[in-house]
Coordinates of N, CA and C in Angstrom, one line a residue:
M1 N -60.6 12.2 14.5 CA -59.6 11.3 15.1 C -59.6 10.1 14.1
R2 N -58.4 9.6 13.9 CA -58.2 8.5 13.1 C -57.8 7.2 13.9
F3 N -58.3 6.1 13.4 CA -57.9 4.9 14.0 C -57.2 4.0 13.1
S4 N -56.1 3.4 13.5 CA -55.3 2.6 12.7 C -55.8 1.1 12.8
T5 N -55.8 0.5 11.6 CA -56.2 -0.9 11.6 C -55.0 -1.8 11.6
T6 N -53.8 -1.2 11.6 CA -52.6 -2.0 11.6 C -52.4 -2.6 12.9
E7 N -52.1 -3.9 12.9 CA -51.9 -4.7 14.1 C -50.4 -4.8 14.4
T8 N -50.0 -4.6 15.6 CA -48.6 -4.6 16.0 C -48.1 -6.1 16.1
A9 N -49.0 -7.0 16.6 CA -48.6 -8.4 16.7 C -49.9 -9.2 16.6
S10 N -49.8 -10.4 16.1 CA -51.0 -11.2 16.0 C -51.5 -11.6 17.3
L11 N -52.8 -11.5 17.5 CA -53.5 -11.9 18.7 C -54.6 -12.8 18.4
T12 N -54.6 -13.9 19.0 CA -55.6 -15.0 18.7 C -56.6 -15.1 19.9
V13 N -57.9 -15.1 19.6 CA -58.9 -15.3 20.6 C -59.4 -16.7 20.6
V14 N -59.4 -17.3 21.8 CA -59.9 -18.7 22.0 C -61.3 -18.6 22.5
K15 N -62.3 -19.1 21.7 CA -63.7 -19.0 22.1 C -64.0 -20.2 23.0
R16 N -65.1 -20.1 23.7 CA -65.5 -21.2 24.6 C -65.5 -22.6 24.0
S17 N -65.9 -22.6 22.7 CA -66.0 -23.9 22.0 C -64.6 -24.4 21.6
G18 N -63.5 -23.6 21.9 CA -62.2 -24.1 21.5 C -61.7 -23.5 20.2
V19 N -62.6 -23.0 19.4 CA -62.3 -22.4 18.1 C -61.5 -21.2 18.3
T20 N -60.5 -21.0 17.5 CA -59.6 -19.7 17.6 C -59.9 -18.9 16.3
Q21 N -59.7 -17.6 16.6 CA -59.9 -16.6 15.5 C -59.0 -15.4 15.8
Q22 N -58.7 -14.6 14.8 CA -58.0 -13.4 15.0 C -58.8 -12.4 15.8
F23 N -58.1 -11.6 16.7 CA -58.7 -10.6 17.4 C -59.3 -9.5 16.4
S24 N -60.5 -9.0 16.8 CA -61.1 -8.0 15.9 C -61.8 -6.9 16.7
R25 N -61.3 -5.6 16.5 CA -62.0 -4.5 17.2 C -63.5 -4.4 16.8
D26 N -63.7 -4.8 15.5 CA -65.1 -4.7 15.0 C -66.0 -5.6 15.8
K27 N -65.5 -6.8 16.2 CA -66.4 -7.7 17.0 C -66.7 -7.0 18.4
I28 N -65.8 -6.3 19.0 CA -66.0 -5.6 20.2 C -67.1 -4.5 20.0
V29 N -66.9 -3.7 19.0 CA -67.9 -2.7 18.7 C -69.3 -3.3 18.4
N30 N -69.4 -4.3 17.6 CA -70.6 -5.0 17.4 C -71.3 -5.6 18.6
G31 N -70.4 -6.1 19.5 CA -70.9 -6.8 20.7 C -71.5 -5.8 21.7
V32 N -70.9 -4.6 21.7 CA -71.3 -3.5 22.7 C -72.4 -2.6 22.1
R33 N -72.5 -2.5 20.8 CA -73.4 -1.6 20.1 C -74.9 -1.9 20.6
K34 N -75.2 -3.2 20.7 CA -76.6 -3.5 21.1 C -76.9 -3.0 22.5
A35 N -76.0 -3.1 23.4 CA -76.1 -2.6 24.8 C -76.3 -1.1 24.8
C36 N -75.7 -0.4 23.8 CA -75.7 1.0 23.8 C -76.9 1.6 23.0
Q37 N -77.8 0.7 22.4 CA -78.9 1.2 21.7 C -79.8 2.2 22.5
G38 N -80.1 3.3 21.9 CA -80.9 4.3 22.6 C -80.2 5.1 23.7
R39 N -78.9 4.9 23.8 CA -78.1 5.6 24.8 C -77.3 6.7 24.1
P40 N -76.8 7.7 24.8 CA -76.0 8.8 24.1 C -74.6 8.4 23.9
V41 N -74.4 7.3 23.1 CA -73.1 6.8 22.8 C -72.9 6.8 21.3
S42 N -71.9 7.4 20.8 CA -71.6 7.6 19.4 C -70.8 6.4 18.9
E43 N -70.7 6.3 17.5 CA -69.8 5.4 16.9 C -68.4 5.6 17.3
S44 N -68.0 6.9 17.4 CA -66.7 7.3 17.8 C -66.4 6.8 19.3
D45 N -67.4 6.9 20.1 CA -67.3 6.4 21.5 C -67.0 4.9 21.5
L46 N -67.8 4.2 20.6 CA -67.6 2.7 20.5 C -66.2 2.4 20.0
A47 N -65.7 3.1 19.0 CA -64.4 2.9 18.5 C -63.3 3.1 19.5
M48 N -63.5 4.2 20.3 CA -62.5 4.4 21.4 C -62.5 3.3 22.4
L49 N -63.7 2.8 22.8 CA -63.9 1.8 23.7 C -63.1 0.5 23.2
A50 N -63.4 0.2 21.9 CA -62.7 -1.0 21.3 C -61.2 -0.8 21.3
Q51 N -60.7 0.4 21.1 CA -59.3 0.6 21.1 C -58.7 0.5 22.5
T52 N -59.4 1.0 23.5 CA -59.0 0.8 24.9 C -59.0 -0.6 25.3
V53 N -60.0 -1.4 24.9 CA -60.0 -2.8 25.2 C -58.8 -3.5 24.5
E54 N -58.6 -3.2 23.3 CA -57.5 -3.9 22.6 C -56.2 -3.5 23.2
E55 N -56.0 -2.3 23.6 CA -54.7 -1.9 24.2 C -54.5 -2.7 25.5
S56 N -55.6 -2.8 26.3 CA -55.4 -3.5 27.6 C -55.2 -5.0 27.4
V57 N -55.8 -5.6 26.4 CA -55.6 -7.0 26.1 C -54.2 -7.2 25.6
R58 N -53.7 -6.4 24.7 CA -52.4 -6.5 24.1 C -51.3 -6.2 25.2
A59 N -51.6 -5.4 26.2 CA -50.7 -5.1 27.2 C -50.3 -6.3 28.1
T60 N -51.1 -7.3 28.0 CA -50.8 -8.6 28.7 C -49.6 -9.3 28.1
G61 N -49.4 -9.0 26.8 CA -48.3 -9.6 26.1 C -48.5 -11.0 25.6
A62 N -49.8 -11.5 25.9 CA -50.1 -12.9 25.4 C -50.4 -12.9 23.9
A63 N -50.1 -14.0 23.3 CA -50.4 -14.1 21.8 C -51.8 -14.7 21.7
Q64 N -52.3 -15.4 22.7 CA -53.6 -15.9 22.7 C -54.4 -15.5 24.0
I65 N -55.7 -15.2 23.8 CA -56.5 -14.8 25.0 C -57.8 -15.4 24.9
E66 N -58.4 -15.7 26.0 CA -59.7 -16.3 26.1 C -60.7 -15.3 25.8
A67 N -61.8 -15.6 25.1 CA -62.9 -14.7 24.7 C -63.4 -14.1 26.0
N68 N -63.5 -14.9 27.1 CA -64.0 -14.4 28.4 C -63.2 -13.3 28.9
E69 N -61.9 -13.3 28.7 CA -61.0 -12.2 29.2 C -61.3 -10.9 28.4
I70 N -61.7 -11.0 27.2 CA -62.0 -9.8 26.4 C -63.3 -9.2 27.0
G71 N -64.3 -10.1 27.3 CA -65.5 -9.6 27.8 C -65.3 -8.9 29.2
L72 N -64.4 -9.5 30.0 CA -64.1 -8.8 31.3 C -63.4 -7.5 31.0
A73 N -62.6 -7.4 30.0 CA -61.8 -6.2 29.7 C -62.8 -5.1 29.2
I74 N -63.9 -5.5 28.7 CA -64.9 -4.5 28.2 C -65.7 -3.8 29.3
L75 N -65.9 -4.5 30.4 CA -66.8 -4.1 31.5 C -66.4 -2.7 32.0
E76 N -65.2 -2.5 32.4 CA -64.8 -1.2 33.1 C -64.9 0.0 32.1
P77 N -64.3 -0.1 30.9 CA -64.4 1.0 30.0 C -65.9 1.3 29.6
L78 N -66.7 0.3 29.6 CA -68.1 0.5 29.2 C -68.8 1.1 30.4
R79 N -68.5 0.7 31.6 CA -69.1 1.4 32.8 C -68.8 2.9 32.8
K80 N -67.5 3.2 32.5 CA -67.2 4.6 32.5 C -67.9 5.4 31.3
L81 N -68.2 4.7 30.2 CA -68.8 5.3 29.1 C -70.3 5.6 29.4
D82 N -71.0 4.5 29.8 CA -72.4 4.6 30.1 C -72.9 3.5 31.0
E83 N -73.4 3.9 32.2 CA -73.7 2.9 33.2 C -74.9 2.0 32.8
V84 N -75.9 2.6 32.0 CA -77.0 1.8 31.6 C -76.5 0.8 30.6
A85 N -75.7 1.2 29.6 CA -75.2 0.2 28.7 C -74.4 -0.8 29.4
F86 N -73.6 -0.4 30.4 CA -72.8 -1.4 31.2 C -73.7 -2.4 31.8
M87 N -74.8 -2.0 32.4 CA -75.8 -2.9 33.1 C -76.4 -3.9 32.0
R88 N -76.7 -3.4 30.9 CA -77.3 -4.2 29.8 C -76.2 -5.3 29.4
F89 N -75.0 -4.9 29.1 CA -74.0 -5.8 28.6 C -73.6 -6.8 29.7
A90 N -73.4 -6.3 30.9 CA -73.0 -7.2 32.0 C -74.1 -8.2 32.4
S91 N -75.4 -7.8 32.3 CA -76.4 -8.7 32.6 C -76.5 -9.9 31.6
V92 N -76.2 -9.6 30.4 CA -76.2 -10.7 29.4 C -74.8 -11.5 29.5
Y93 N -73.7 -10.7 29.5 CA -72.4 -11.3 29.6 C -72.2 -12.2 30.8
Q94 N -72.7 -11.7 31.9 CA -72.4 -12.4 33.2 C -73.6 -13.3 33.6
G95 N -74.6 -13.4 32.7 CA -75.7 -14.3 32.9 C -76.6 -14.0 34.1
W96 N -76.8 -12.8 34.4 CA -77.7 -12.5 35.6 C -79.0 -13.1 35.4
E97 N -79.6 -13.7 36.5 CA -80.8 -14.4 36.4 C -81.9 -13.8 37.3
T98 N -81.5 -13.1 38.4 CA -82.4 -12.7 39.4 C -82.3 -11.1 39.6
L99 N -83.4 -10.6 40.2 CA -83.4 -9.2 40.5 C -82.2 -8.9 41.4
E100 N -81.9 -9.8 42.3 CA -80.8 -9.6 43.2 C -79.5 -9.4 42.5
D101 N -79.3 -10.0 41.3 CA -78.1 -9.8 40.6 C -78.0 -8.4 40.1
F102 N -79.1 -7.8 39.6 CA -79.1 -6.5 39.2 C -78.9 -5.5 40.4
E103 N -79.6 -5.8 41.5 CA -79.5 -4.9 42.7 C -78.0 -4.9 43.2
A104 N -77.4 -6.0 43.2 CA -76.0 -6.0 43.6 C -75.1 -5.2 42.7
A105 N -75.3 -5.3 41.4 CA -74.5 -4.5 40.5 C -74.8 -3.0 40.6
I106 N -76.1 -2.6 40.8 CA -76.4 -1.2 41.0 C -75.8 -0.7 42.3
S107 N -75.8 -1.5 43.3 CA -75.2 -1.1 44.6 C -73.7 -0.8 44.4
V108 N -73.0 -1.7 43.6 CA -71.6 -1.4 43.4 C -71.4 -0.1 42.6
L109 N -72.2 0.1 41.6 CA -72.1 1.3 40.8 C -72.3 2.6 41.7
K110 N -73.3 2.5 42.6 CA -73.6 3.6 43.5 C -72.4 3.9 44.4
V111 N -71.8 2.8 45.0 CA -70.6 2.9 45.8 C -69.5 3.5 45.1
N112 N -69.2 3.1 43.8 CA -68.1 3.6 43.0 C -68.4 5.1 42.7
R113 N -69.6 5.4 42.4 CA -69.9 6.8 42.1 C -69.7 7.7 43.3
A114 N -70.2 7.2 44.5 CA -70.0 8.0 45.7 C -68.6 8.2 46.1
S115 N -67.7 7.1 45.9 CA -66.3 7.3 46.3 C -65.6 8.2 45.2
A116 N -66.1 8.2 44.0 CA -65.5 9.1 43.0 C -65.8 10.5 43.3
V117 N -67.0 10.8 43.7 CA -67.4 12.1 44.1 C -66.6 12.6 45.4
A118 N -66.5 11.7 46.3 CA -65.8 12.0 47.6 C -64.3 12.3 47.3
S119 N -63.7 11.5 46.4 CA -62.3 11.7 46.2 C -62.0 12.9 45.3
S120 N -63.0 13.4 44.6 CA -62.8 14.6 43.8 C -63.1 15.9 44.6
G121 N -63.6 15.7 45.8 CA -63.9 16.8 46.6 C -65.2 17.5 46.3
A122 N -66.0 17.0 45.4 CA -67.2 17.6 45.0 C -68.3 17.4 46.1
I123 N -69.2 18.3 46.2 CA -70.2 18.2 47.1 C -71.6 17.9 46.4
S124 N -72.3 16.9 46.9 CA -73.6 16.5 46.2 C -74.7 17.5 46.7

């Protein structure tokens, strides 16, 4: 599979500090790679995740996007890719501080998994 680095339109990211910089798929890959350490996630998987995030961010049509919005856009594709990596990323990104924060996220993952199984007609 080939990935194009050609950008269709300029997209600027506004960081919390107010500094702006060009959007970069590499920054997404690098930011998620640490959460995926030791998990069955390939570089190709990371590249696809970054592409998915970029497509969803560009679909908004905005020329500027807050860095926080990119972080939020990473969560769902990462959850689908690897739930453990999702928990690692989300715990840091969302600043979880208590065991209850983790328990709440695990509960949501279990509910989502159960409803996905139920809607597919699969039997556990």
